[in-house]
């Protein structure tokens, strides 16, 4: 089995056409890989490009140069160059993502929001809902909220819906963007356990965790993103 | 993933005299895929939609459609009768103004049933049963089945138009600003309904909209048009979160935050 995720020589900048075309370099020459069963944490100060790296890996941001190789159904896919249809297929089956904020859809219940990734993979709705209920219970989301759309939930409640949605599938790679940022201590511990379970199942995890306690608990190694910062390169 | 597209568009151009309607548009549409065409008024998105759906003859280019027998046919080389049959059965077209897609003076049930009769259904009881089932799916009370759409609100008319289009189980649906002119609470309900139906039925759809939020919610892939040209094309969240072209950046930065 190939290494699930290999990133090599990735460059990213933003060109702000509405601001006289200023070019903002984000990261230069990013190189790393994540092995099966490993949790790598992206470290470094705010604004150094950690979230941008996750978004490039998920196909959400375009890449200027370099390769992002994902082992997708025993075939290597370069996310940096793949067409939209392939990226969507990789997201459906191989690459999961827990964002910082939940993008709510009007009128869809929390339970269905969580079950959706399973339904998209062809699992019957009742079975997907059972699994969703199990996860929401584990994350201590009050049962009376399950049938409501999450738009009116508190930050912590929305985040738990988001985590459940990201963890429900057996994706081989999971990207986590501060999944514990607005959680209380009890639920932070639940998430730490869930991450440990994923590692045992051989999932490759890559995440951003500002909470030191969580980071200590889950990280196999910390990758310092400031080494890829173009600002550092200029200073050196 | 299936390996054959449903629609192959190559080099489609439409000129109005010397003025460009749309120029040299090429793309493939895959089964189950929703493509949004965005851009401001006059950018050529409706011209393109009309060319794709054969409501308008393009000046150049070809559009090939994979028929149910698996063979590709060039839409502009079909006979008028074949094209009409395709539009009535395998395709749907949802107009911005429901009055353009409905018959306003016959009942809601007949509006839905008419498309069924076009594909050969003759059993009155069955047609009525299917019509009533579809009214329920688009959240119109079955007690309204004998009312004319004239008596319906804008949101209800739009939902009825969707039912009329989907009842024959089309594989491809064209939508021209499906939520235009509806107030926001009605829009949300309609979007949710369309999203659910597209997912459940595995439809392919091409949606023209100037509303980027609608594009984000409904589409997998997005094409941005300006002055008749496609200037940016990609995964919907990539185009919206990391727009590359100056005009796309302007569009995205012009969205009002609530």
GROMACS .gro file of C-alpha atoms in nm:
model
  494
    1UNK     CA    1   0.000   0.000   0.000
    2UNK     CA    2   0.136   0.340  -0.098
    3UNK     CA    3   0.185   0.622   0.153
    4UNK     CA    4  -0.163   0.777   0.173
    5UNK     CA    5  -0.048   1.137   0.135
    6UNK     CA    6   0.270   1.280  -0.016
    7UNK     CA    7   0.316   1.654  -0.069
    8UNK     CA    8   0.613   1.769  -0.273
    9UNK     CA    9   0.746   2.108  -0.381
   10UNK     CA   10   0.414   2.287  -0.338
   11UNK     CA   11   0.407   2.663  -0.387
   12UNK     CA   12   0.108   2.887  -0.322
   13UNK     CA   13   0.047   3.259  -0.354
   14UNK     CA   14  -0.259   3.480  -0.388
   15UNK     CA   15  -0.279   3.748  -0.655
   16UNK     CA   16  -0.514   4.026  -0.548
   17UNK     CA   17  -0.634   4.168  -0.877
   18UNK     CA   18  -0.859   4.422  -0.705
   19UNK     CA   19  -0.561   4.559  -0.511
   20UNK     CA   20  -0.342   4.647  -0.810
   21UNK     CA   21  -0.244   4.285  -0.855
   22UNK     CA   22  -0.037   4.256  -0.538
   23UNK     CA   23   0.105   3.909  -0.501
   24UNK     CA   24   0.089   3.757  -0.155
   25UNK     CA   25   0.314   3.456  -0.119
   26UNK     CA   26   0.167   3.201   0.122
   27UNK     CA   27   0.399   2.898   0.128
   28UNK     CA   28   0.707   2.795  -0.068
   29UNK     CA   29   0.842   2.450  -0.139
   30UNK     CA   30   0.622   2.248   0.097
   31UNK     CA   31   0.743   1.889   0.135
   32UNK     CA   32   0.607   1.626   0.372
   33UNK     CA   33   0.416   1.300   0.385
   34UNK     CA   34   0.175   1.137   0.626
   35UNK     CA   35   0.187   0.764   0.690
   36UNK     CA   36  -0.099   0.532   0.763
   37UNK     CA   37  -0.191   0.539   1.135
   38UNK     CA   38   0.004   0.859   1.194
   39UNK     CA   39  -0.121   1.195   1.318
   40UNK     CA   40   0.090   1.489   1.197
   41UNK     CA   41   0.018   1.829   1.346
   42UNK     CA   42   0.090   2.150   1.156
   43UNK     CA   43   0.260   2.395   1.391
   44UNK     CA   44   0.360   2.759   1.381
   45UNK     CA   45   0.206   3.098   1.451
   46UNK     CA   46  -0.124   3.225   1.306
   47UNK     CA   47  -0.111   3.340   0.945
   48UNK     CA   48   0.184   3.121   0.853
   49UNK     CA   49  -0.024   2.914   0.607
   50UNK     CA   50  -0.144   2.612   0.805
   51UNK     CA   51  -0.508   2.633   0.698
   52UNK     CA   52  -0.402   2.716   0.342
   53UNK     CA   53  -0.207   2.389   0.329
   54UNK     CA   54  -0.514   2.192   0.441
   55UNK     CA   55  -0.730   2.371   0.184
   56UNK     CA   56  -0.485   2.294  -0.097
   57UNK     CA   57  -0.481   1.929   0.001
   58UNK     CA   58  -0.861   1.922  -0.007
   59UNK     CA   59  -0.866   2.086  -0.352
   60UNK     CA   60  -1.028   2.394  -0.209
   61UNK     CA   61  -0.736   2.623  -0.300
   62UNK     CA   62  -0.552   2.606  -0.629
   63UNK     CA   63  -0.180   2.531  -0.623
   64UNK     CA   64   0.081   2.733  -0.817
   65UNK     CA   65   0.329   2.447  -0.852
   66UNK     CA   66   0.407   2.107  -0.704
   67UNK     CA   67   0.230   1.781  -0.641
   68UNK     CA   68  -0.020   1.653  -0.384
   69UNK     CA   69  -0.036   1.277  -0.427
   70UNK     CA   70  -0.321   1.088  -0.267
   71UNK     CA   71  -0.357   0.712  -0.272
   72UNK     CA   72  -0.713   0.684  -0.401
   73UNK     CA   73  -0.843   0.327  -0.450
   74UNK     CA   74  -0.486   0.207  -0.514
   75UNK     CA   75  -0.430   0.471  -0.776
   76UNK     CA   76  -0.223   0.786  -0.722
   77UNK     CA   77  -0.416   1.106  -0.783
   78UNK     CA   78  -0.245   1.445  -0.798
   79UNK     CA   79  -0.495   1.681  -0.634
   80UNK     CA   80  -0.301   1.979  -0.769
   81UNK     CA   81  -0.393   1.884  -1.124
   82UNK     CA   82  -0.699   1.656  -1.098
   83UNK     CA   83  -1.024   1.758  -1.271
   84UNK     CA   84  -1.322   1.855  -1.051
   85UNK     CA   85  -1.492   1.520  -1.095
   86UNK     CA   86  -1.187   1.329  -0.971
   87UNK     CA   87  -1.143   1.564  -0.674
   88UNK     CA   88  -1.507   1.505  -0.576
   89UNK     CA   89  -1.459   1.129  -0.602
   90UNK     CA   90  -1.146   1.148  -0.386
   91UNK     CA   91  -1.342   1.351  -0.127
   92UNK     CA   92  -1.626   1.103  -0.132
   93UNK     CA   93  -1.410   0.795  -0.076
   94UNK     CA   94  -1.060   0.880   0.046
   95UNK     CA   95  -1.012   1.228   0.183
   96UNK     CA   96  -1.219   1.366   0.470
   97UNK     CA   97  -1.209   1.719   0.611
   98UNK     CA   98  -1.334   1.869   0.935
   99UNK     CA   99  -1.343   2.245   0.891
  100UNK     CA  100  -1.345   2.500   1.168
  101UNK     CA  101  -1.696   2.612   1.091
  102UNK     CA  102  -2.001   2.424   0.978
  103UNK     CA  103  -2.159   2.544   0.656
  104UNK     CA  104  -2.524   2.500   0.735
  105UNK     CA  105  -2.789   2.420   0.479
  106UNK     CA  106  -3.137   2.554   0.551
  107UNK     CA  107  -3.388   2.292   0.668
  108UNK     CA  108  -3.153   1.991   0.688
  109UNK     CA  109  -3.147   1.832   1.035
  110UNK     CA  110  -2.827   1.777   1.234
  111UNK     CA  111  -2.876   1.401   1.202
  112UNK     CA  112  -2.899   1.421   0.822
  113UNK     CA  113  -2.604   1.662   0.801
  114UNK     CA  114  -2.394   1.399   0.982
  115UNK     CA  115  -2.535   1.104   0.785
  116UNK     CA  116  -2.490   1.269   0.444
  117UNK     CA  117  -2.131   1.154   0.370
  118UNK     CA  118  -2.239   0.792   0.422
  119UNK     CA  119  -2.549   0.834   0.205
  120UNK     CA  120  -2.324   0.985  -0.064
  121UNK     CA  121  -2.122   0.663  -0.053
  122UNK     CA  122  -2.435   0.462  -0.123
  123UNK     CA  123  -2.526   0.348   0.231
  124UNK     CA  124  -2.899   0.326   0.305
  125UNK     CA  125  -3.040   0.628   0.489
  126UNK     CA  126  -3.169   0.444   0.802
  127UNK     CA  127  -2.833   0.275   0.857
  128UNK     CA  128  -2.647   0.605   0.801
  129UNK     CA  129  -2.877   0.779   1.050
  130UNK     CA  130  -2.813   0.509   1.313
  131UNK     CA  131  -2.442   0.563   1.278
  132UNK     CA  132  -2.491   0.941   1.294
  133UNK     CA  133  -2.698   0.908   1.611
  134UNK     CA  134  -2.426   0.697   1.769
  135UNK     CA  135  -2.163   0.963   1.700
  136UNK     CA  136  -2.379   1.253   1.816
  137UNK     CA  137  -2.450   1.065   2.139
  138UNK     CA  138  -2.080   1.003   2.188
  139UNK     CA  139  -2.013   1.375   2.143
  140UNK     CA  140  -2.284   1.457   2.401
  141UNK     CA  141  -2.502   1.659   2.167
  142UNK     CA  142  -2.842   1.690   2.341
  143UNK     CA  143  -3.087   1.451   2.176
  144UNK     CA  144  -3.355   1.718   2.134
  145UNK     CA  145  -3.125   1.898   1.887
  146UNK     CA  146  -3.079   1.605   1.651
  147UNK     CA  147  -3.384   1.671   1.438
  148UNK     CA  148  -3.322   2.047   1.414
  149UNK     CA  149  -3.116   2.222   1.146
  150UNK     CA  150  -2.786   2.329   1.308
  151UNK     CA  151  -2.806   2.694   1.192
  152UNK     CA  152  -2.924   2.809   1.535
  153UNK     CA  153  -2.688   2.591   1.741
  154UNK     CA  154  -2.411   2.735   1.958
  155UNK     CA  155  -2.053   2.733   1.824
  156UNK     CA  156  -1.959   2.426   2.026
  157UNK     CA  157  -2.271   2.237   1.920
  158UNK     CA  158  -2.213   2.316   1.553
  159UNK     CA  159  -1.856   2.205   1.585
  160UNK     CA  160  -1.960   1.870   1.729
  161UNK     CA  161  -2.201   1.819   1.438
  162UNK     CA  162  -1.912   1.900   1.207
  163UNK     CA  163  -1.679   1.654   1.381
  164UNK     CA  164  -1.939   1.378   1.370
  165UNK     CA  165  -1.987   1.444   0.998
  166UNK     CA  166  -1.611   1.426   0.936
  167UNK     CA  167  -1.556   1.113   1.144
  168UNK     CA  168  -1.856   0.908   1.029
  169UNK     CA  169  -1.688   0.764   0.719
  170UNK     CA  170  -1.386   0.537   0.700
  171UNK     CA  171  -1.185   0.776   0.484
  172UNK     CA  172  -0.817   0.680   0.475
  173UNK     CA  173  -0.701   1.039   0.513
  174UNK     CA  174  -0.855   1.293   0.747
  175UNK     CA  175  -0.775   1.667   0.756
  176UNK     CA  176  -0.866   1.846   1.079
  177UNK     CA  177  -0.877   2.225   1.103
  178UNK     CA  178  -0.893   2.305   1.476
  179UNK     CA  179  -1.172   2.060   1.548
  180UNK     CA  180  -1.158   2.126   1.923
  181UNK     CA  181  -1.139   2.507   1.918
  182UNK     CA  182  -1.475   2.576   2.081
  183UNK     CA  183  -1.527   2.258   2.282
  184UNK     CA  184  -1.530   2.211   2.660
  185UNK     CA  185  -1.282   1.981   2.835
  186UNK     CA  186  -1.513   1.678   2.837
  187UNK     CA  187  -1.582   1.691   2.466
  188UNK     CA  188  -1.218   1.769   2.385
  189UNK     CA  189  -1.132   1.439   2.551
  190UNK     CA  190  -1.399   1.260   2.344
  191UNK     CA  191  -1.241   1.397   2.026
  192UNK     CA  192  -0.893   1.294   2.141
  193UNK     CA  193  -1.026   0.940   2.187
  194UNK     CA  194  -1.192   0.945   1.846
  195UNK     CA  195  -0.862   1.049   1.687
  196UNK     CA  196  -0.683   0.766   1.869
  197UNK     CA  197  -0.943   0.523   1.728
  198UNK     CA  198  -0.881   0.653   1.376
  199UNK     CA  199  -0.507   0.603   1.419
  200UNK     CA  200  -0.565   0.245   1.529
  201UNK     CA  201  -0.773   0.193   1.214
  202UNK     CA  202  -0.474   0.303   1.005
  203UNK     CA  203  -0.610   0.645   0.902
  204UNK     CA  204  -0.355   0.911   0.810
  205UNK     CA  205  -0.441   1.231   1.000
  206UNK     CA  206  -0.317   1.583   0.942
  207UNK     CA  207  -0.441   1.857   1.169
  208UNK     CA  208  -0.414   2.200   1.322
  209UNK     CA  209  -0.458   2.212   1.700
  210UNK     CA  210  -0.394   2.529   1.896
  211UNK     CA  211  -0.490   2.362   2.223
  212UNK     CA  212  -0.163   2.234   2.369
  213UNK     CA  213  -0.319   1.956   2.574
  214UNK     CA  214  -0.495   1.811   2.268
  215UNK     CA  215  -0.184   1.848   2.055
  216UNK     CA  216   0.029   1.661   2.308
  217UNK     CA  217  -0.229   1.387   2.325
  218UNK     CA  218  -0.272   1.323   1.951
  219UNK     CA  219   0.045   1.431   1.769
  220UNK     CA  220   0.301   1.177   1.655
  221UNK     CA  221   0.508   1.466   1.525
  222UNK     CA  222   0.473   1.838   1.474
  223UNK     CA  223   0.558   1.985   1.137
  224UNK     CA  224   0.674   2.345   1.171
  225UNK     CA  225   0.506   2.533   0.886
  226UNK     CA  226   0.726   2.843   0.933
  227UNK     CA  227   1.003   2.656   0.748
  228UNK     CA  228   0.786   2.693   0.434
  229UNK     CA  229   0.714   3.059   0.491
  230UNK     CA  230   0.834   3.285   0.207
  231UNK     CA  231   0.888   3.565   0.460
  232UNK     CA  232   1.147   3.353   0.637
  233UNK     CA  233   1.314   3.277   0.307
  234UNK     CA  234   1.350   3.648   0.235
  235UNK     CA  235   1.500   3.714   0.579
  236UNK     CA  236   1.751   3.432   0.549
  237UNK     CA  237  -1.746   0.675  -1.145
  238UNK     CA  238  -1.901   0.617  -1.485
  239UNK     CA  239  -1.665   0.677  -1.768
  240UNK     CA  240  -1.889   0.835  -2.028
  241UNK     CA  241  -2.017   1.191  -2.014
  242UNK     CA  242  -2.385   1.264  -2.069
  243UNK     CA  243  -2.325   1.578  -2.271
  244UNK     CA  244  -2.024   1.679  -2.479
  245UNK     CA  245  -2.009   2.046  -2.571
  246UNK     CA  246  -1.741   2.166  -2.810
  247UNK     CA  247  -1.671   2.509  -2.947
  248UNK     CA  248  -2.024   2.645  -2.910
  249UNK     CA  249  -2.048   3.007  -3.027
  250UNK     CA  250  -2.346   3.229  -3.089
  251UNK     CA  251  -2.328   3.565  -3.259
  252UNK     CA  252  -2.610   3.815  -3.283
  253UNK     CA  253  -2.494   3.988  -3.602
  254UNK     CA  254  -2.143   4.092  -3.511
  255UNK     CA  255  -2.219   4.098  -3.137
  256UNK     CA  256  -2.097   3.802  -2.932
  257UNK     CA  257  -2.361   3.607  -2.741
  258UNK     CA  258  -2.121   3.338  -2.627
  259UNK     CA  259  -1.790   3.232  -2.775
  260UNK     CA  260  -1.612   2.900  -2.807
  261UNK     CA  261  -1.753   2.719  -2.504
  262UNK     CA  262  -1.645   2.358  -2.449
  263UNK     CA  263  -1.703   2.121  -2.159
  264UNK     CA  264  -1.828   1.773  -2.069
  265UNK     CA  265  -2.115   1.713  -1.829
  266UNK     CA  266  -2.114   1.383  -1.638
  267UNK     CA  267  -2.407   1.184  -1.501
  268UNK     CA  268  -2.514   1.312  -1.158
  269UNK     CA  269  -2.318   1.633  -1.198
  270UNK     CA  270  -2.460   1.980  -1.140
  271UNK     CA  271  -2.289   2.261  -1.330
  272UNK     CA  272  -2.356   2.624  -1.243
  273UNK     CA  273  -2.306   2.898  -1.501
  274UNK     CA  274  -2.261   3.232  -1.328
  275UNK     CA  275  -2.199   3.586  -1.442
  276UNK     CA  276  -2.376   3.920  -1.447
  277UNK     CA  277  -2.667   4.014  -1.673
  278UNK     CA  278  -2.556   4.020  -2.036
  279UNK     CA  279  -2.258   3.791  -1.982
  280UNK     CA  280  -2.405   3.532  -2.219
  281UNK     CA  281  -2.510   3.268  -1.968
  282UNK     CA  282  -2.872   3.246  -2.082
  283UNK     CA  283  -2.762   3.248  -2.449
  284UNK     CA  284  -2.535   2.954  -2.371
  285UNK     CA  285  -2.812   2.769  -2.186
  286UNK     CA  286  -3.050   2.821  -2.476
  287UNK     CA  287  -2.790   2.692  -2.722
  288UNK     CA  288  -2.724   2.383  -2.509
  289UNK     CA  289  -3.092   2.305  -2.477
  290UNK     CA  290  -3.148   2.359  -2.852
  291UNK     CA  291  -3.389   2.643  -2.789
  292UNK     CA  292  -3.147   2.851  -2.994
  293UNK     CA  293  -2.929   2.749  -3.290
  294UNK     CA  294  -2.563   2.835  -3.226
  295UNK     CA  295  -2.352   2.992  -3.499
  296UNK     CA  296  -2.081   2.728  -3.459
  297UNK     CA  297  -1.993   2.425  -3.251
  298UNK     CA  298  -2.155   2.098  -3.158
  299UNK     CA  299  -2.342   1.950  -2.862
  300UNK     CA  300  -2.359   1.573  -2.836
  301UNK     CA  301  -2.597   1.396  -2.600
  302UNK     CA  302  -2.577   1.035  -2.489
  303UNK     CA  303  -2.918   0.883  -2.562
  304UNK     CA  304  -3.070   0.612  -2.345
  305UNK     CA  305  -2.940   0.349  -2.590
  306UNK     CA  306  -2.585   0.468  -2.512
  307UNK     CA  307  -2.518   0.631  -2.849
  308UNK     CA  308  -2.415   0.993  -2.882
  309UNK     CA  309  -2.626   1.210  -3.109
  310UNK     CA  310  -2.543   1.559  -3.229
  311UNK     CA  311  -2.837   1.769  -3.112
  312UNK     CA  312  -2.821   2.011  -3.403
  313UNK     CA  313  -2.840   1.726  -3.653
  314UNK     CA  314  -3.157   1.575  -3.514
  315UNK     CA  315  -3.493   1.628  -3.670
  316UNK     CA  316  -3.723   1.877  -3.503
  317UNK     CA  317  -3.956   1.593  -3.398
  318UNK     CA  318  -3.675   1.398  -3.233
  319UNK     CA  319  -3.559   1.706  -3.047
  320UNK     CA  320  -3.907   1.783  -2.922
  321UNK     CA  321  -3.948   1.426  -2.801
  322UNK     CA  322  -3.617   1.450  -2.615
  323UNK     CA  323  -3.721   1.774  -2.449
  324UNK     CA  324  -4.052   1.628  -2.339
  325UNK     CA  325  -3.913   1.307  -2.193
  326UNK     CA  326  -3.543   1.290  -2.116
  327UNK     CA  327  -3.490   1.659  -2.043
  328UNK     CA  328  -3.644   1.923  -1.826
  329UNK     CA  329  -3.630   2.299  -1.855
  330UNK     CA  330  -3.712   2.511  -1.552
  331UNK     CA  331  -3.777   2.873  -1.648
  332UNK     CA  332  -3.717   3.169  -1.424
  333UNK     CA  333  -4.076   3.274  -1.473
  334UNK     CA  334  -4.301   2.974  -1.399
  335UNK     CA  335  -4.564   3.114  -1.637
  336UNK     CA  336  -4.323   3.032  -1.923
  337UNK     CA  337  -4.303   2.668  -1.825
  338UNK     CA  338  -4.658   2.603  -1.703
  339UNK     CA  339  -4.996   2.615  -1.863
  340UNK     CA  340  -5.161   2.870  -1.641
  341UNK     CA  341  -5.521   2.791  -1.728
  342UNK     CA  342  -5.526   2.415  -1.671
  343UNK     CA  343  -5.517   2.248  -1.330
  344UNK     CA  344  -5.200   2.169  -1.135
  345UNK     CA  345  -5.266   1.799  -1.180
  346UNK     CA  346  -5.303   1.837  -1.556
  347UNK     CA  347  -4.981   2.038  -1.573
  348UNK     CA  348  -4.795   1.742  -1.427
  349UNK     CA  349  -5.002   1.481  -1.611
  350UNK     CA  350  -4.951   1.639  -1.951
  351UNK     CA  351  -4.584   1.535  -1.961
  352UNK     CA  352  -4.684   1.180  -1.867
  353UNK     CA  353  -4.932   1.166  -2.153
  354UNK     CA  354  -4.656   1.284  -2.386
  355UNK     CA  355  -4.462   0.967  -2.304
  356UNK     CA  356  -4.762   0.748  -2.368
  357UNK     CA  357  -4.944   0.715  -2.035
  358UNK     CA  358  -5.317   0.691  -2.096
  359UNK     CA  359  -5.463   0.556  -1.772
  360UNK     CA  360  -5.639   0.851  -1.608
  361UNK     CA  361  -5.632   0.706  -1.257
  362UNK     CA  362  -5.261   0.630  -1.273
  363UNK     CA  363  -5.176   0.971  -1.416
  364UNK     CA  364  -5.370   1.140  -1.140
  365UNK     CA  365  -5.204   0.923  -0.877
  366UNK     CA  366  -4.854   1.003  -1.009
  367UNK     CA  367  -4.941   1.372  -1.033
  368UNK     CA  368  -5.064   1.376  -0.677
  369UNK     CA  369  -4.751   1.194  -0.561
  370UNK     CA  370  -4.534   1.458  -0.731
  371UNK     CA  371  -4.732   1.745  -0.582
  372UNK     CA  372  -4.656   1.597  -0.241
  373UNK     CA  373  -4.288   1.566  -0.325
  374UNK     CA  374  -4.270   1.935  -0.411
  375UNK     CA  375  -4.472   2.020  -0.099
  376UNK     CA  376  -4.797   2.123  -0.262
  377UNK     CA  377  -5.106   1.995  -0.078
  378UNK     CA  378  -5.297   1.735  -0.281
  379UNK     CA  379  -5.615   1.934  -0.211
  380UNK     CA  380  -5.479   2.186  -0.463
  381UNK     CA  381  -5.456   1.933  -0.748
  382UNK     CA  382  -5.760   2.075  -0.931
  383UNK     CA  383  -5.663   2.440  -0.887
  384UNK     CA  384  -5.505   2.636  -1.167
  385UNK     CA  385  -5.151   2.770  -1.116
  386UNK     CA  386  -5.298   3.118  -1.159
  387UNK     CA  387  -5.424   3.076  -0.803
  388UNK     CA  388  -5.079   2.976  -0.671
  389UNK     CA  389  -4.812   3.193  -0.510
  390UNK     CA  390  -4.478   3.245  -0.692
  391UNK     CA  391  -4.299   2.983  -0.483
  392UNK     CA  392  -4.575   2.726  -0.538
  393UNK     CA  393  -4.577   2.790  -0.911
  394UNK     CA  394  -4.204   2.734  -0.924
  395UNK     CA  395  -4.236   2.406  -0.730
  396UNK     CA  396  -4.515   2.298  -0.964
  397UNK     CA  397  -4.294   2.374  -1.263
  398UNK     CA  398  -4.026   2.152  -1.110
  399UNK     CA  399  -4.274   1.868  -1.057
  400UNK     CA  400  -4.394   1.900  -1.416
  401UNK     CA  401  -4.036   1.870  -1.538
  402UNK     CA  402  -3.928   1.582  -1.318
  403UNK     CA  403  -4.232   1.357  -1.349
  404UNK     CA  404  -4.101   1.182  -1.661
  405UNK     CA  405  -3.772   1.094  -1.490
  406UNK     CA  406  -3.547   1.312  -1.707
  407UNK     CA  407  -3.171   1.261  -1.698
  408UNK     CA  408  -3.081   1.622  -1.767
  409UNK     CA  409  -3.247   1.936  -1.638
  410UNK     CA  410  -3.172   2.293  -1.746
  411UNK     CA  411  -3.257   2.568  -1.500
  412UNK     CA  412  -3.259   2.938  -1.576
  413UNK     CA  413  -3.240   3.141  -1.253
  414UNK     CA  414  -3.473   2.897  -1.073
  415UNK     CA  415  -3.487   3.111  -0.759
  416UNK     CA  416  -3.495   3.452  -0.927
  417UNK     CA  417  -3.785   3.668  -0.818
  418UNK     CA  418  -3.865   3.462  -0.508
  419UNK     CA  419  -3.825   3.605  -0.160
  420UNK     CA  420  -3.547   3.452   0.049
  421UNK     CA  421  -3.749   3.221   0.275
  422UNK     CA  422  -3.921   3.076  -0.032
  423UNK     CA  423  -3.582   3.051  -0.205
  424UNK     CA  424  -3.433   2.849   0.081
  425UNK     CA  425  -3.720   2.601   0.067
  426UNK     CA  426  -3.692   2.566  -0.309
  427UNK     CA  427  -3.315   2.522  -0.301
  428UNK     CA  428  -3.338   2.255  -0.036
  429UNK     CA  429  -3.604   2.078  -0.240
  430UNK     CA  430  -3.403   2.094  -0.563
  431UNK     CA  431  -3.087   1.979  -0.384
  432UNK     CA  432  -3.269   1.680  -0.237
  433UNK     CA  433  -3.434   1.582  -0.566
  434UNK     CA  434  -3.109   1.612  -0.763
  435UNK     CA  435  -2.933   1.388  -0.509
  436UNK     CA  436  -3.213   1.132  -0.485
  437UNK     CA  437  -3.273   1.104  -0.858
  438UNK     CA  438  -2.906   1.127  -0.961
  439UNK     CA  439  -2.993   1.398  -1.214
  440UNK     CA  440  -2.747   1.600  -1.414
  441UNK     CA  441  -2.829   1.967  -1.423
  442UNK     CA  442  -2.706   2.290  -1.574
  443UNK     CA  443  -2.813   2.587  -1.364
  444UNK     CA  444  -2.780   2.946  -1.475
  445UNK     CA  445  -2.773   3.188  -1.185
  446UNK     CA  446  -2.626   3.522  -1.090
  447UNK     CA  447  -2.651   3.425  -0.722
  448UNK     CA  448  -2.323   3.272  -0.603
  449UNK     CA  449  -2.487   3.135  -0.288
  450UNK     CA  450  -2.727   2.935  -0.506
  451UNK     CA  451  -2.431   2.807  -0.709
  452UNK     CA  452  -2.247   2.704  -0.391
  453UNK     CA  453  -2.545   2.517  -0.254
  454UNK     CA  454  -2.649   2.335  -0.571
  455UNK     CA  455  -2.349   2.281  -0.794
  456UNK     CA  456  -2.040   2.065  -0.803
  457UNK     CA  457  -1.870   2.262  -1.074
  458UNK     CA  458  -1.888   2.622  -1.182
  459UNK     CA  459  -1.826   2.825  -1.497
  460UNK     CA  460  -1.784   3.201  -1.476
  461UNK     CA  461  -1.884   3.399  -1.784
  462UNK     CA  462  -1.800   3.751  -1.887
  463UNK     CA  463  -1.872   3.919  -2.221
  464UNK     CA  464  -1.968   3.586  -2.376
  465UNK     CA  465  -1.648   3.406  -2.274
  466UNK     CA  466  -1.593   3.145  -2.005
  467UNK     CA  467  -1.317   3.308  -1.800
  468UNK     CA  468  -1.290   3.062  -1.513
  469UNK     CA  469  -1.401   2.704  -1.467
  470UNK     CA  470  -1.351   2.458  -1.181
  471UNK     CA  471  -1.476   2.292  -0.867
  472UNK     CA  472  -1.741   2.520  -0.713
  473UNK     CA  473  -1.574   2.566  -0.376
  474UNK     CA  474  -1.234   2.622  -0.541
  475UNK     CA  475  -1.370   2.898  -0.766
  476UNK     CA  476  -1.549   3.065  -0.474
  477UNK     CA  477  -1.277   3.026  -0.209
  478UNK     CA  478  -0.976   3.091  -0.432
  479UNK     CA  479  -1.095   3.287  -0.737
  480UNK     CA  480  -0.811   3.340  -0.983
  481UNK     CA  481  -0.944   3.582  -1.242
  482UNK     CA  482  -0.989   3.953  -1.170
  483UNK     CA  483  -1.357   3.943  -1.262
  484UNK     CA  484  -1.426   3.635  -1.046
  485UNK     CA  485  -1.250   3.805  -0.755
  486UNK     CA  486  -1.475   4.107  -0.807
  487UNK     CA  487  -1.789   3.889  -0.814
  488UNK     CA  488  -1.692   3.697  -0.500
  489UNK     CA  489  -1.589   4.010  -0.309
  490UNK     CA  490  -1.918   4.176  -0.398
  491UNK     CA  491  -2.130   3.927  -0.201
  492UNK     CA  492  -2.300   4.097   0.090
  493UNK     CA  493  -2.234   3.932   0.424
  494UNK     CA  494  -2.540   3.891   0.645
   0.00000   0.00000   0.00000
